[in-house]
Short mmCIF file of C-alpha atoms in Angstrom, two decimals:
data_model
loop_
_atom_site.label_atom_id
_atom_site.label_comp_id
_atom_site.label_asym_id
_atom_site.label_seq_id
_atom_site.Cartn_x
_atom_site.Cartn_y
_atom_site.Cartn_z
CA MET A 170 62.18 34.84 76.59
CA GLU A 171 64.74 33.76 79.11
CA ILE A 172 66.52 35.93 81.64
CA THR A 173 70.19 35.18 82.13
CA ILE A 174 72.08 36.83 84.96
CA PHE A 175 75.79 37.28 84.48
CA ASP A 176 77.72 37.10 87.71
CA LYS A 177 79.76 39.95 89.14
CA ASP A 178 82.94 37.90 88.71
CA LEU A 179 82.59 38.04 84.92
CA GLN A 180 82.06 41.80 85.08
CA ARG A 181 85.17 42.15 87.26
CA ARG A 182 87.24 40.05 84.84
CA ILE A 183 86.06 42.17 81.89
CA ASN A 184 86.98 45.34 83.80
CA ASP A 185 90.43 43.88 84.54
CA ALA A 186 90.84 42.96 80.86
CA ILE A 187 89.88 46.50 79.78
CA TYR A 188 92.44 47.89 82.22
CA GLY A 189 95.15 45.49 81.02
CA VAL A 190 94.53 46.26 77.35
CA SER A 191 94.55 50.00 78.10
CA ILE A 192 97.93 49.72 79.84
CA LEU A 193 99.35 47.74 76.91
CA ALA A 194 98.05 50.33 74.44
CA LEU A 195 99.73 53.13 76.37
CA SER A 196 103.07 51.37 76.66
CA HIS A 197 103.30 49.77 73.19
CA LYS A 198 102.83 52.36 70.47
CA TYR A 199 103.26 49.88 67.60
CA ALA A 200 100.19 47.88 68.70
CA ARG A 201 98.07 50.79 69.94
CA LYS A 202 95.53 50.87 67.10
CA ASP A 203 94.68 47.16 67.38
CA LEU A 204 94.63 47.24 71.17
CA LEU A 205 92.27 50.22 71.27
CA LYS A 206 89.88 48.41 68.90
CA LEU A 207 89.98 45.42 71.24
CA ARG A 208 89.34 47.68 74.24
CA ASN A 209 86.26 49.11 72.51
CA GLU A 210 84.97 45.58 71.89
CA LEU A 211 85.46 44.77 75.57
CA LYS A 212 83.57 47.94 76.53
CA ASN A 213 80.70 46.95 74.21
CA LEU A 214 80.60 43.52 75.86
CA LYS A 215 80.53 45.18 79.28
CA LYS A 216 77.57 47.36 78.22
CA MET A 217 75.66 44.32 76.98
CA ILE A 218 76.22 42.45 80.23
CA ASN A 219 75.21 45.43 82.39
CA LYS A 220 71.70 45.54 80.92
CA ASP A 221 68.89 44.88 83.39
CA TYR A 222 67.07 42.44 81.12
CA ILE A 223 68.92 40.01 78.89
CA SER A 224 66.89 37.89 76.47
CA TYR A 225 67.90 34.61 74.88
CA GLU A 226 68.98 36.40 71.70
CA ASP A 227 71.11 38.76 73.80
CA THR A 228 72.76 35.77 75.47
CA ILE A 229 73.69 34.32 72.07
CA THR A 230 75.05 37.72 70.99
CA ILE A 231 77.11 38.05 74.18
CA LYS A 232 78.56 34.56 73.77
CA GLY A 233 79.45 35.35 70.16
CA GLU A 234 81.03 38.67 71.12
CA PHE A 235 83.00 36.93 73.86
CA GLY A 236 84.29 34.41 71.31
CA VAL A 237 85.32 37.19 68.92
CA ILE A 238 87.28 38.90 71.71
CA LEU A 239 89.09 35.68 72.63
CA PHE A 240 89.87 35.02 68.98
CA SER A 241 91.14 38.60 68.55
CA LEU A 242 93.41 38.19 71.57
CA SER A 243 94.84 35.03 70.05
CA ILE A 244 95.50 36.72 66.70
CA LEU A 245 97.12 39.76 68.35
CA ALA A 246 99.33 37.48 70.45
CA GLN A 247 100.61 35.88 67.25
CA LYS A 248 101.04 39.24 65.51
CA TYR A 249 102.83 41.04 68.36
CA LYS A 250 105.39 38.64 69.81
CA LYS A 251 106.73 41.22 72.31
CA ILE A 252 103.43 41.42 74.19
CA LYS A 253 102.34 37.80 73.69
CA ALA A 254 102.68 36.97 77.39
CA GLU A 255 100.53 39.92 78.44
CA LEU A 256 97.85 39.13 75.85
CA ASP A 257 97.83 35.47 76.91
CA TYR A 258 97.39 36.60 80.51
CA ILE A 259 94.38 38.74 79.55
CA GLN A 260 92.91 35.79 77.64
CA ASP A 261 93.42 33.50 80.65
CA LEU A 262 91.85 36.14 82.87
CA LEU A 263 88.70 36.20 80.74
CA LEU A 264 88.51 32.41 80.63
CA SER A 265 89.02 31.80 84.34
#
């Protein structure tokens, strides 16, 4: 098994994304349900990354979960045109 250490910068970016999605959910009632689901996915990703020991299988799971979150952000940006800029910013934040 292989140990992969995720840097603190990734954890900070995930925290910033959780905060950004939470703010959007509070201020945009029409998208709240989808945004709260996305926030829960981000929190699950954060929990996976904060584990002390991460195996190879965990790394694959984390990469897959990260991809699902990015894909979800893209879909939500197309669905909710009013908050597209904010969702694109959160996506860029995660990718930087």
